DNA sequence: CTGAAAGCGCTTACAG
DNA sequence: CTGAAAGCGCTTACAG
């Protein structure tokens, strides 16, 4: 079947208006019988305007449907109420949820949000992204869960208001000039690993998400190996890495071959989905023969069969916190939100169980 | 387990620069020994500039690191190279993919993209969204897959350059003033229904996504019932509706009770996920006892067990087409893309089979 | 409390 | 080919 779609309209292209049809501050002034400066005062809620005058102006504003030009305002004050988010991805669960949190917080605060996805991590890609963000004029938010994000975060020019959602704090303190927010993935992964160990598994294998620093390991992988070491269990070699179910499936195929593998902790739920599928194809049942655990608690995790045990992360909250980190720079006197703690919660469902006898 | 997260930085809030630190057109002019108008010509690639002059200016631009202020430019020309997308959701597969397509196309064309999610469909919500979009200054793109989207699409003021990705063309021709793009969901759903019927099912049940028009049916539901009618099969009553797995699960629980139900076509893959899960819980195996089919072919569909039969829709392409529909209004002389056809493809996997004997 | 002036950084006719 | 002037729509001191 191949059903084709459609495009309609644009028959008579609406004339691209050279000038905004809008009514300006001067039109309002004329209508209200005052100078346009007074109009400016009124719309900026200056206290020094006679009540009577204010009302006349407001009435004119209403009647004429005046809307202040955001760009003229921005040019005059030298700042725009905009944040632009730089991210390597918009559809993976963690990224999409963080973005959602940012957008929510921004909207609630009256900020517009721009979005730009990163093409890669090459110097020219990074330069283009930084330039775009700078051009936009407002603050910058980077979702730095991967190398591309990390690269632009580091390349941001000094003085540019910015904040980031990161995988983990940099190993080396970087002066802490700019706000960064994160969830303690590492501790969460260690906890998940301990949970699996407590179930009776001799060790736990790990399919990782790529690290955001070249040559490093993801904090989740770090927490996993650390927990293993602390428990005196052997730390298996890497079992593949990636972001999506296809990557998980590939890793799972390898893992399925080794009967010694009885538990695998995945760097995210999509990876886990692929691993579970591979196990199924190899005739190894989950959790009877192998336990598989995810990370993130994406919306579908609870509905899989077996329902996926995982670690729930509140990315939307992380996104909101990130926005507020930026807001303190953009508007130092804005009421700063009391940030709720960013928590990670172990969710036990059906995909994990004691190892086969 | 409750691992808390962190916020760091912002110790010494970088002084919010009242004025852009940047170098202006006049700085460049001074450095190059020309008037600033000439600089303007050079950066706008005006043909009437002496080669020698151009080079001097370009050198100064380079040396000083000049970047033209987007907002000043916008104010002067009365237009910004920005599109803002209005959408009711950013995380559901269809929406997120459409958004991705839009962003890609916009980035490739040098347009910035703003995003604003719709709070609801009440008059005040609609007004706020429209106002925001208007304020932004550029063109508007609405993802009108739901009622909120449809409502703002209809509320857009005349003269505002806009385009939409819709579920289906309006029943009534609306003059076709503005470009709209869509995939023929209805035909695709009919095809899927016929496929199920051809497998031997006496009829097919349907768990729908909400219609984008009040009191109407989604095109997918329309295609389904039409195919049933044409085949002379009975058209079952509604089996619930919604967007996500939770909704699908609820509908699936009802459906599972009725032994006459042997095939269910879902309005999207998340719904199907929930239905499959409900069937599993009720002890009805898929596809031996019931066939269930999704819609969209989201990334996880292929990795479920059983792998989900579905209809693949190219939302990213739809998003790109939508952007180009807007572009023809924003920049009438831009090279208009040859739009590849928007196709829907039936994907047969493991969740569908002939009915039990 | 309110007006007149200057400026934000750029573009667009208009002269020359 | 290049400069001087005016303007985009608003804000910000400065007078009064």
XYZ file of C-alpha atoms (C1' of nucleotides) in Angstrom:
746
model
C 0.000 0.000 0.000
C 1.175 3.436 -0.757
C -1.217 6.175 0.022
C 0.025 9.573 -0.857
C -0.610 12.721 1.058
C -1.463 16.196 0.149
C -0.575 19.782 0.156
C -3.199 22.389 -0.354
C -3.537 26.104 -0.340
C -1.113 28.899 -1.007
C -2.974 29.497 -4.199
C -2.940 33.229 -3.742
C 0.104 33.815 -1.549
C -0.807 36.383 1.057
C 1.228 39.457 0.291
C 4.255 39.381 2.590
C 3.578 42.627 4.462
C 6.637 44.770 4.262
C 5.608 46.519 7.428
C 3.773 45.123 10.340
C 0.165 46.114 9.908
C 0.131 46.826 13.620
C -0.660 49.998 15.428
C 2.264 51.739 17.050
C 2.792 53.590 20.231
C 2.279 56.838 18.315
C -1.103 55.812 17.035
C -2.166 55.162 20.590
C -0.715 58.477 21.709
C -2.634 60.360 19.071
C -5.857 58.571 19.942
C -5.382 59.274 23.622
C -4.228 62.827 23.138
C -0.898 62.391 24.887
C 2.713 62.072 23.815
C 3.975 58.653 22.866
C 6.408 58.682 25.773
C 3.474 58.687 28.079
C 2.094 55.690 26.295
C 5.404 53.981 26.852
C 5.139 54.741 30.552
C 1.693 53.331 30.760
C 2.479 50.069 29.062
C 5.548 49.731 31.223
C 3.506 50.377 34.319
C 5.502 53.360 35.397
C 4.136 54.740 38.673
C 4.458 58.306 37.546
C 1.403 58.617 35.367
C -1.749 60.367 36.443
C -4.560 57.876 36.949
C -6.747 59.747 34.567
C -4.120 59.769 31.846
C -3.443 56.106 32.363
C -7.064 55.254 31.808
C -7.323 57.226 28.643
C -4.233 55.531 27.288
C -5.374 52.099 28.326
C -8.682 52.691 26.645
C -6.949 53.673 23.439
C -4.700 50.637 23.658
C -7.749 48.472 23.984
C -9.695 50.152 21.250
C -6.878 50.130 18.749
C -5.713 46.668 19.669
C -2.203 47.877 20.299
C 0.484 45.260 20.863
C 3.971 46.343 21.671
C 6.523 45.220 19.092
C 8.727 42.667 20.752
C 11.589 43.392 18.431
C 11.508 47.155 18.879
C 11.370 46.663 22.600
C 14.250 44.249 22.445
C 16.340 46.641 20.408
C 15.667 49.496 22.783
C 16.371 47.654 25.992
C 19.117 45.501 24.552
C 17.515 42.283 25.620
C 14.852 39.916 24.442
C 12.611 37.764 26.570
C 13.734 34.661 24.815
C 15.689 31.580 25.685
C 17.004 29.358 23.011
C 17.619 25.740 23.727
C 20.420 23.910 22.052
C 20.014 20.162 21.999
C 21.318 17.175 20.139
C 17.926 15.545 19.976
C 14.255 16.309 20.439
C 12.594 12.929 20.290
C 14.411 10.629 22.695
C 12.506 10.457 25.947
C 15.025 12.189 28.183
C 15.625 15.045 25.798
C 11.986 15.509 24.904
C 10.937 15.581 28.538
C 13.617 18.033 29.517
C 12.529 20.250 26.671
C 8.971 20.003 27.828
C 9.928 21.148 31.307
C 11.856 24.070 29.905
C 9.025 25.148 27.668
C 6.544 24.967 30.529
C 8.644 27.047 32.831
C 9.421 29.567 30.126
C 5.812 29.933 29.119
C 4.784 30.393 32.722
C 7.334 33.165 33.047
C 6.464 34.884 29.807
C 9.566 33.906 27.902
C 9.559 32.722 24.330
C 11.562 29.613 23.598
C 13.594 28.957 20.515
C 14.952 25.579 19.657
C 17.876 24.485 17.581
C 19.128 20.982 17.190
C 22.811 20.363 17.045
C 24.101 18.847 13.861
C 27.227 17.365 15.335
C 30.247 18.083 17.412
C 32.687 19.220 14.773
C 34.166 22.660 15.318
C 32.090 24.115 12.528
C 28.890 22.577 13.859
C 29.628 23.937 17.278
C 30.457 27.350 15.916
C 27.242 27.494 13.912
C 25.158 26.541 16.917
C 26.824 29.041 19.188
C 26.429 31.748 16.614
C 22.793 30.986 16.170
C 22.222 31.088 19.906
C 24.109 34.343 20.225
C 22.183 35.896 17.388
C 18.910 34.996 18.981
C 19.765 37.512 21.636
C 18.352 36.096 24.835
C 19.628 33.415 27.137
C 20.852 30.007 26.153
C 19.914 26.638 27.575
C 21.847 23.598 26.555
C 20.776 20.034 26.980
C 24.212 18.556 27.317
C 23.495 14.872 27.644
C 25.813 14.000 24.810
C 29.076 15.075 23.287
C 27.579 17.541 20.876
C 25.786 19.260 23.739
C 28.838 19.211 25.916
C 30.903 20.729 23.122
C 28.637 23.715 22.595
C 28.299 24.201 26.325
C 32.023 24.596 26.572
C 32.195 26.856 23.547
C 29.658 29.403 24.758
C 31.238 32.860 24.859
C 31.765 34.358 28.248
C 29.149 36.858 29.289
C 26.349 35.087 27.471
C 23.643 34.166 29.977
C 23.344 30.389 29.937
C 22.521 27.273 31.899
C 22.680 23.581 31.139
C 21.097 20.288 31.991
C 23.984 17.885 32.202
C 24.537 14.231 32.738
C 26.737 14.784 35.724
C 28.886 17.495 37.192
C 32.243 17.820 35.504
C 34.908 15.733 37.168
C 36.987 18.813 37.554
C 35.340 21.809 39.142
C 35.178 24.361 36.374
C 34.734 27.342 38.553
C 31.004 26.851 38.576
C 30.442 30.107 36.787
C 27.268 29.009 35.086
C 24.403 27.074 36.532
C 24.136 23.443 35.631
C 21.530 21.027 36.836
C 21.554 17.281 36.922
C 20.069 14.247 38.548
C 22.411 11.936 40.355
C 22.371 9.185 37.757
C 25.402 7.602 39.169
C 23.902 6.987 42.572
C 20.690 5.823 40.938
C 22.537 3.311 38.770
C 24.447 2.047 41.781
C 21.189 1.584 43.617
C 19.679 -0.309 40.702
C 22.727 -2.527 40.511
C 22.539 -3.291 44.204
C 18.898 -4.162 43.811
C 19.751 -6.697 41.122
C 22.562 -8.111 43.209
C 20.249 -8.413 46.198
C 17.939 -10.471 44.035
C 20.695 -13.049 43.925
C 22.494 -12.325 40.673
C 26.240 -12.905 40.879
C 26.895 -9.927 38.709
C 25.124 -7.494 36.413
C 25.904 -6.653 32.808
C 25.489 -3.179 31.410
C 24.464 -1.783 28.041
C 25.482 1.845 28.218
C 24.392 5.083 26.726
C 27.290 7.002 25.175
C 29.271 9.201 27.509
C 29.069 12.935 27.079
C 32.805 13.270 27.444
C 35.140 11.747 24.949
C 36.785 8.648 26.268
C 34.769 8.713 29.456
C 31.912 6.642 30.778
C 28.341 7.676 31.415
C 27.601 8.314 35.089
C 25.169 5.438 34.875
C 27.965 3.116 33.828
C 30.112 4.525 36.583
C 27.498 3.889 39.239
C 26.970 0.406 37.949
C 30.623 -0.599 38.033
C 31.160 1.058 41.356
C 28.322 -0.860 42.979
C 29.659 -4.063 41.524
C 33.123 -3.382 42.846
C 31.876 -2.476 46.271
C 29.937 -5.701 46.376
C 32.987 -7.676 45.334
C 31.309 -8.831 42.155
C 33.152 -9.143 38.883
C 32.741 -6.207 36.564
C 31.909 -7.531 33.092
C 33.342 -5.874 30.012
C 31.238 -3.477 27.992
C 28.165 -5.002 26.398
C 27.662 -2.435 23.674
C 26.284 1.027 23.777
C 23.852 3.324 22.053
C 20.612 5.224 22.491
C 17.814 3.275 20.908
C 16.151 -0.104 20.672
C 18.181 -1.072 17.624
C 21.377 -0.589 19.587
C 19.917 -2.503 22.508
C 18.880 -5.303 20.232
C 22.378 -5.650 18.859
C 23.898 -5.760 22.325
C 21.210 -8.134 23.511
C 22.004 -10.629 20.809
C 25.532 -10.939 22.111
C 24.472 -11.095 25.701
C 21.883 -13.775 24.994
C 24.582 -16.159 23.869
C 26.298 -16.207 27.210
C 24.408 -18.354 29.709
C 26.329 -16.700 32.534
C 24.439 -13.497 31.849
C 21.477 -13.398 34.211
C 20.961 -9.693 34.729
C 21.438 -6.670 32.531
C 21.025 -3.064 33.479
C 20.459 -0.785 30.506
C 21.335 2.864 30.141
C 17.777 3.694 29.145
C 14.414 2.079 28.473
C 14.788 1.946 24.703
C 17.994 0.000 25.049
C 16.188 -2.328 27.457
C 13.390 -2.803 24.970
C 15.896 -3.977 22.384
C 17.628 -6.264 24.846
C 14.373 -7.860 25.926
C 13.446 -8.442 22.321
C 16.807 -10.034 21.586
C 16.463 -12.293 24.591
C 13.048 -13.325 23.406
C 14.373 -14.136 19.957
C 17.139 -16.201 21.499
C 14.627 -18.153 23.495
C 15.658 -16.752 26.825
C 12.693 -15.644 28.833
C 12.630 -12.455 30.850
C 12.798 -12.515 33.832
C 12.913 -16.275 34.328
C 16.193 -16.687 32.515
C 17.524 -13.124 32.516
C 16.480 -9.983 34.339
C 16.507 -6.805 32.281
C 16.253 -3.384 33.760
C 15.811 -0.027 32.073
C 16.461 3.563 33.047
C 14.211 6.675 32.776
C 10.749 5.150 33.074
C 9.529 6.277 29.694
C 5.757 6.157 29.224
C 5.759 2.781 27.518
C 7.881 0.978 30.112
C 4.925 0.099 32.309
C 2.962 -1.414 29.443
C 5.540 -3.719 27.987
C 5.283 -7.415 28.607
C 7.009 -8.079 30.856
C 6.504 -4.634 32.351
C 9.905 -3.061 32.593
C 11.633 -2.509 35.914
C 13.460 0.773 35.673
C 14.593 3.935 37.401
C 12.259 6.871 37.190
C 13.861 10.230 36.474
C 12.010 13.505 36.544
C 13.336 15.176 33.437
C 10.567 17.726 33.221
C 11.479 18.966 36.662
C 15.102 19.048 35.590
C 14.140 21.188 32.629
C 12.259 23.596 34.845
C 15.181 23.868 37.227
C 17.453 24.531 34.298
C 15.277 27.356 33.082
C 15.246 28.940 36.502
C 18.999 28.704 36.648
C 19.083 30.832 33.543
C 16.391 33.161 34.771
C 18.490 34.221 37.728
C 20.936 35.640 35.215
C 18.386 37.134 32.881
C 16.280 38.756 35.566
C 18.188 38.772 38.846
C 15.257 40.213 40.716
C 12.683 37.715 39.521
C 11.212 35.684 42.347
C 13.427 32.643 42.419
C 11.566 29.387 42.526
C 12.031 27.072 45.413
C 13.367 24.123 43.447
C 11.889 20.803 44.456
C 14.541 18.128 44.778
C 15.341 16.190 41.645
C 14.713 12.598 42.495
C 15.389 9.218 40.969
C 13.179 6.354 42.044
C 13.627 2.648 41.598
C 10.577 1.089 39.969
C 10.270 -2.676 40.350
C 8.045 -4.291 37.791
C 8.046 -7.610 36.008
C 11.286 -7.747 34.097
C 13.497 -8.420 37.083
C 13.541 -11.469 39.353
C 15.966 -13.794 41.064
C 18.278 -15.699 38.720
C 17.367 -19.196 37.620
C 18.501 -21.766 40.159
C 15.441 4.725 46.964
C 15.381 8.418 46.560
C 18.458 9.937 45.117
C 18.326 13.665 44.920
C 19.774 15.773 42.195
C 21.699 18.927 42.079
C 21.955 22.443 40.983
C 25.248 24.175 40.814
C 26.716 27.406 39.740
C 25.317 30.888 39.463
C 27.440 31.782 42.442
C 28.530 35.025 40.887
C 25.729 35.785 38.443
C 27.270 37.083 35.279
C 26.271 40.692 35.032
C 23.267 40.861 32.737
C 24.782 43.082 30.053
C 22.478 46.012 29.542
C 23.826 46.426 26.073
C 25.003 43.785 23.737
C 28.752 43.765 24.069
C 28.868 43.310 20.332
C 30.510 45.392 17.721
C 28.199 47.391 15.531
C 28.118 48.319 11.924
C 29.673 51.659 12.838
C 32.633 50.079 14.517
C 33.286 48.134 11.376
C 32.864 51.238 9.266
C 35.382 53.146 11.325
C 37.873 50.276 11.187
C 37.481 49.994 7.432
C 37.486 53.704 6.801
C 34.096 53.803 5.104
C 30.613 54.926 6.049
C 28.406 52.502 7.883
C 25.971 52.412 4.984
C 28.657 50.839 2.923
C 29.145 48.232 5.556
C 25.454 47.508 5.363
C 25.767 47.043 1.628
C 28.638 44.666 1.985
C 26.962 42.446 4.532
C 23.837 42.426 2.415
C 25.842 41.500 -0.634
C 24.803 44.498 -2.615
C 26.394 44.376 -6.080
C 27.198 48.034 -6.055
C 30.304 48.039 -3.936
C 33.788 48.338 -5.299
C 35.686 45.082 -4.917
C 38.451 46.821 -3.099
C 36.076 48.420 -0.639
C 34.285 45.180 -0.082
C 37.494 43.455 0.852
C 38.487 46.104 3.325
C 35.089 45.888 4.962
C 35.086 42.125 5.021
C 38.498 42.157 6.617
C 37.269 44.510 9.318
C 34.201 42.356 9.873
C 36.430 39.381 10.336
C 38.921 41.117 12.544
C 36.328 42.674 14.822
C 34.141 39.624 14.880
C 31.130 41.573 13.773
C 27.732 39.848 13.817
C 24.698 41.666 12.575
C 22.059 42.155 15.234
C 19.095 40.040 14.290
C 16.700 42.253 16.170
C 17.902 45.494 14.658
C 17.720 43.912 11.255
C 14.246 42.668 11.964
C 13.087 46.062 13.111
C 14.486 47.755 10.061
C 13.115 45.350 7.487
C 9.904 44.655 9.347
C 10.402 40.930 9.311
C 12.265 38.308 11.242
C 13.611 35.061 9.913
C 11.684 33.091 12.439
C 8.856 30.627 12.419
C 7.051 29.775 15.562
C 5.341 26.484 15.896
C 2.192 26.159 17.902
C 1.454 22.647 19.072
C -0.607 20.880 21.661
C 2.140 18.429 22.453
C 5.840 17.883 21.958
C 6.411 14.356 23.164
C 3.872 12.099 21.455
C 5.463 10.417 18.475
C 3.489 12.108 15.723
C 3.895 15.580 17.129
C 7.539 15.160 18.025
C 8.391 13.831 14.587
C 6.553 16.585 12.802
C 8.384 19.102 14.933
C 11.640 17.456 14.052
C 10.908 17.784 10.360
C 10.039 21.418 10.760
C 13.161 22.191 12.706
C 15.332 20.446 10.150
C 13.857 22.288 7.242
C 14.002 25.596 9.058
C 17.601 25.132 10.080
C 18.545 24.186 6.554
C 16.953 27.383 5.311
C 18.455 29.621 7.940
C 15.277 30.231 9.903
C 15.098 30.200 13.663
C 12.279 28.203 15.173
C 10.300 29.119 18.226
C 8.014 26.725 19.950
C 5.008 27.230 22.109
C 2.775 24.533 23.447
C -0.924 25.127 23.605
C -2.472 25.070 27.034
C -5.948 24.226 25.903
C -8.698 25.185 23.568
C -10.561 27.725 25.644
C -10.965 31.146 24.052
C -8.417 32.645 26.406
C -5.885 29.899 25.727
C -6.339 30.363 22.030
C -6.034 34.105 22.298
C -2.845 33.847 24.314
C -1.283 31.480 21.825
C -2.220 33.579 18.841
C -0.909 36.671 20.533
C 2.349 34.998 21.349
C 2.749 33.839 17.782
C 1.933 37.264 16.436
C 4.359 38.928 18.790
C 7.124 36.653 17.679
C 6.980 38.415 14.373
C 7.734 35.773 11.792
C 5.594 33.062 10.312
C 3.448 30.616 12.188
C 3.250 26.871 11.853
C 0.537 24.987 13.622
C 0.458 21.309 14.303
C -3.273 20.913 14.253
C -3.714 17.244 15.053
C -6.061 17.993 17.911
C -8.783 20.413 18.884
C -6.486 22.893 20.543
C -4.391 23.065 17.404
C -7.408 23.312 15.191
C -8.785 26.128 17.317
C -5.700 28.311 17.053
C -5.404 27.550 13.366
C -8.843 28.969 12.840
C -8.160 31.945 15.072
C -5.056 33.141 13.279
C -5.513 36.716 12.103
C -5.707 37.260 8.396
C -2.514 38.424 6.799
C -0.295 36.501 9.187
C 1.867 34.123 7.178
C 1.021 30.617 8.351
C 0.767 26.960 7.420
C -0.471 23.882 9.208
C 0.003 20.165 9.430
C -3.488 18.800 9.797
C -5.129 15.483 10.331
C -7.206 15.793 7.209
C -8.493 18.468 4.906
C -11.507 20.277 6.235
C -14.734 18.684 5.096
C -15.807 21.999 3.747
C -13.423 23.764 1.441
C -12.371 26.850 3.345
C -11.109 28.768 0.416
C -7.712 27.221 0.754
C -6.124 30.524 1.547
C -3.373 29.065 3.628
C -1.294 26.016 2.945
C -2.102 22.892 4.874
C -0.408 19.548 4.560
C -1.573 16.124 5.577
C -1.152 12.455 4.992
C -4.155 10.546 3.820
C -4.834 8.795 7.108
C -8.263 7.866 6.082
C -7.172 5.867 3.093
C -4.405 4.304 5.137
C -6.815 3.215 7.845
C -9.147 1.768 5.262
C -6.276 -0.180 3.791
C -5.277 -1.506 7.197
C -8.837 -2.544 7.887
C -9.063 -4.375 4.586
C -5.835 -6.142 5.394
C -7.292 -7.390 8.661
C -10.483 -8.441 6.949
C -8.509 -10.278 4.306
C -6.843 -12.216 7.086
C -10.238 -13.699 7.794
C -11.595 -11.523 10.611
C -15.350 -11.016 10.398
C -14.971 -7.470 11.567
C -12.452 -5.133 13.134
C -12.773 -3.053 16.292
C -11.250 0.374 16.629
C -9.712 2.329 19.491
C -9.594 5.868 18.216
C -7.506 8.939 18.746
C -9.610 11.998 19.524
C -10.927 13.905 16.560
C -9.572 17.351 15.901
C -13.051 18.671 15.248
C -15.626 18.747 17.949
C -18.193 16.042 17.531
C -16.404 14.554 14.542
C -14.375 11.420 14.049
C -10.701 11.091 13.321
C -9.957 10.365 9.662
C -8.509 7.082 10.824
C -11.827 6.127 12.368
C -13.569 7.252 9.228
C -11.379 5.116 6.993
C -11.889 2.152 9.262
C -15.685 2.324 9.304
C -15.833 3.009 5.622
C -13.782 -0.061 4.761
C -15.963 -2.142 7.024
C -19.098 -0.851 5.398
C -17.780 -1.419 1.937
C -16.939 -4.982 2.848
C -20.387 -5.529 4.257
C -18.983 -6.165 7.737
C -20.699 -4.933 10.858
C -19.315 -1.694 12.237
C -18.775 -2.140 15.991
C -19.497 0.699 18.370
C -16.672 2.847 19.709
C -14.153 0.995 21.823
C -12.765 3.971 23.706
C -10.393 6.674 22.648
C -7.307 8.524 23.750
C -3.677 9.146 22.920
C -1.510 7.000 25.147
C -0.954 3.508 26.436
C -3.030 4.130 29.532
C -6.020 4.949 27.369
C -5.341 1.934 25.197
C -5.106 -0.265 28.242
C -8.470 0.875 29.499
C -10.104 0.225 26.141
C -8.317 -3.084 25.822
C -9.715 -4.328 29.101
C -13.229 -3.926 27.784
C -12.419 -5.435 24.444
C -10.732 -8.438 26.016
C -13.971 -9.457 27.674
C -15.751 -9.948 24.411
C -14.734 -13.202 22.738
C -16.176 -11.958 19.477
C -13.390 -9.420 19.282
C -10.665 -10.925 17.140
C -9.081 -7.879 15.583
C -8.530 -4.347 16.778
C -7.089 -1.482 14.841
C -5.716 1.297 17.035
C -5.416 4.975 16.279
C -1.743 4.950 17.160
C 1.006 2.659 18.434
C 0.778 3.762 22.054
C -2.858 2.869 22.142
C -1.968 -0.492 20.610
C 0.668 -1.047 23.257
C -1.949 -0.605 25.949
C -4.411 -2.874 24.185
C -1.841 -5.626 23.779
C -0.975 -5.365 27.431
C -4.611 -5.577 28.445
C -5.103 -8.618 26.256
C -2.112 -10.236 27.838
C -3.455 -9.574 31.301
C -6.781 -11.050 30.307
C -5.089 -14.180 29.094
C -5.770 -13.564 25.452
C -2.719 -14.035 23.350
C -1.791 -11.765 20.509
C -2.120 -12.626 17.673
C -3.386 -16.172 18.266
C -6.548 -15.018 19.970
C -6.737 -11.366 18.867
C -4.876 -9.390 16.275
C -3.949 -5.878 17.215
C -2.631 -3.284 14.893
C -1.118 0.117 15.545
C -0.695 3.289 13.523
C 2.388 5.498 12.980
C 5.216 2.980 13.307
C 6.865 4.631 16.255
C 10.434 3.513 16.931
C 9.505 0.964 19.556
C 6.821 -0.787 17.506
C 9.261 -3.131 15.799
C 10.803 -4.242 19.072
C 7.731 -5.140 21.005
C 6.812 -8.753 21.507
C 4.867 -9.477 19.484
C 6.327 -6.956 17.075
C 3.557 -4.569 16.206
C 1.922 -4.515 12.797
C 1.193 -0.916 11.982
C 1.001 1.786 9.341
C 4.123 3.817 8.803
C 3.638 7.550 8.439
C 6.388 9.939 7.500
C 5.769 12.764 9.909
C 9.180 14.302 9.503
C 8.530 14.707 5.822
C 5.173 16.175 6.637
C 6.869 18.694 8.896
C 9.277 19.660 6.161
C 6.472 20.099 3.668
C 4.643 22.244 6.158
C 7.633 24.499 6.604
C 7.986 24.938 2.874
C 4.339 25.825 2.632
C 5.052 28.680 4.980
C 8.247 29.612 3.244
C 6.439 30.351 0.011
C 4.659 33.108 1.884
C 7.648 34.382 3.790
C 10.022 34.424 0.866
C 8.073 34.056 -2.375
C 11.201 33.931 -4.445
C 12.958 31.249 -2.451
C 13.614 28.134 -4.509
C 10.566 26.036 -3.779
C 11.352 22.484 -2.844
C 10.070 19.678 -4.958
C 8.011 17.987 -2.274
C 8.365 14.215 -2.216
C 5.005 12.512 -1.834
C 3.789 11.899 1.682
C 3.261 8.208 1.944
C 1.672 5.788 4.361
C 2.858 2.193 4.271
C 1.340 -0.904 5.768
C 3.838 -2.760 7.921
C 2.983 -6.401 8.669
C 4.709 -7.765 11.702
C 3.793 -10.257 14.375
C 0.745 -8.839 16.092
C -1.688 -9.659 13.322
C -2.750 -13.069 12.056
C -5.840 -14.949 10.978
C -8.492 -15.270 13.662
C -8.636 -18.400 15.790
C -10.580 -21.141 14.054
C 3.272 64.065 36.202
C 4.439 64.880 31.103
C 7.029 66.294 26.752
C 11.071 66.897 23.593
C 15.488 64.711 22.367
C 18.575 61.116 21.528
C 19.574 56.481 20.749
C 19.202 51.001 20.176
C 21.605 48.795 15.199
C 20.233 48.307 11.096
C 17.994 49.442 6.098
C 16.180 52.229 2.502
C 15.494 55.626 -0.724
C 17.950 59.976 -2.244
C 21.675 62.535 -3.769
C 25.976 62.914 -5.838
C 30.178 53.306 -6.417
C 29.496 55.886 -1.848
C 27.660 59.232 1.777
C 24.141 61.905 4.420
C 19.296 61.583 6.025
C 15.318 59.508 7.730
C 13.000 55.825 9.755
C 11.694 50.906 11.923
C 8.979 51.095 17.204
C 10.316 51.441 21.349
C 13.041 53.241 25.894
C 15.801 56.276 28.584
C 17.639 60.065 30.705
C 16.715 65.236 30.795
C 13.980 69.134 31.308
C 10.133 71.370 32.991
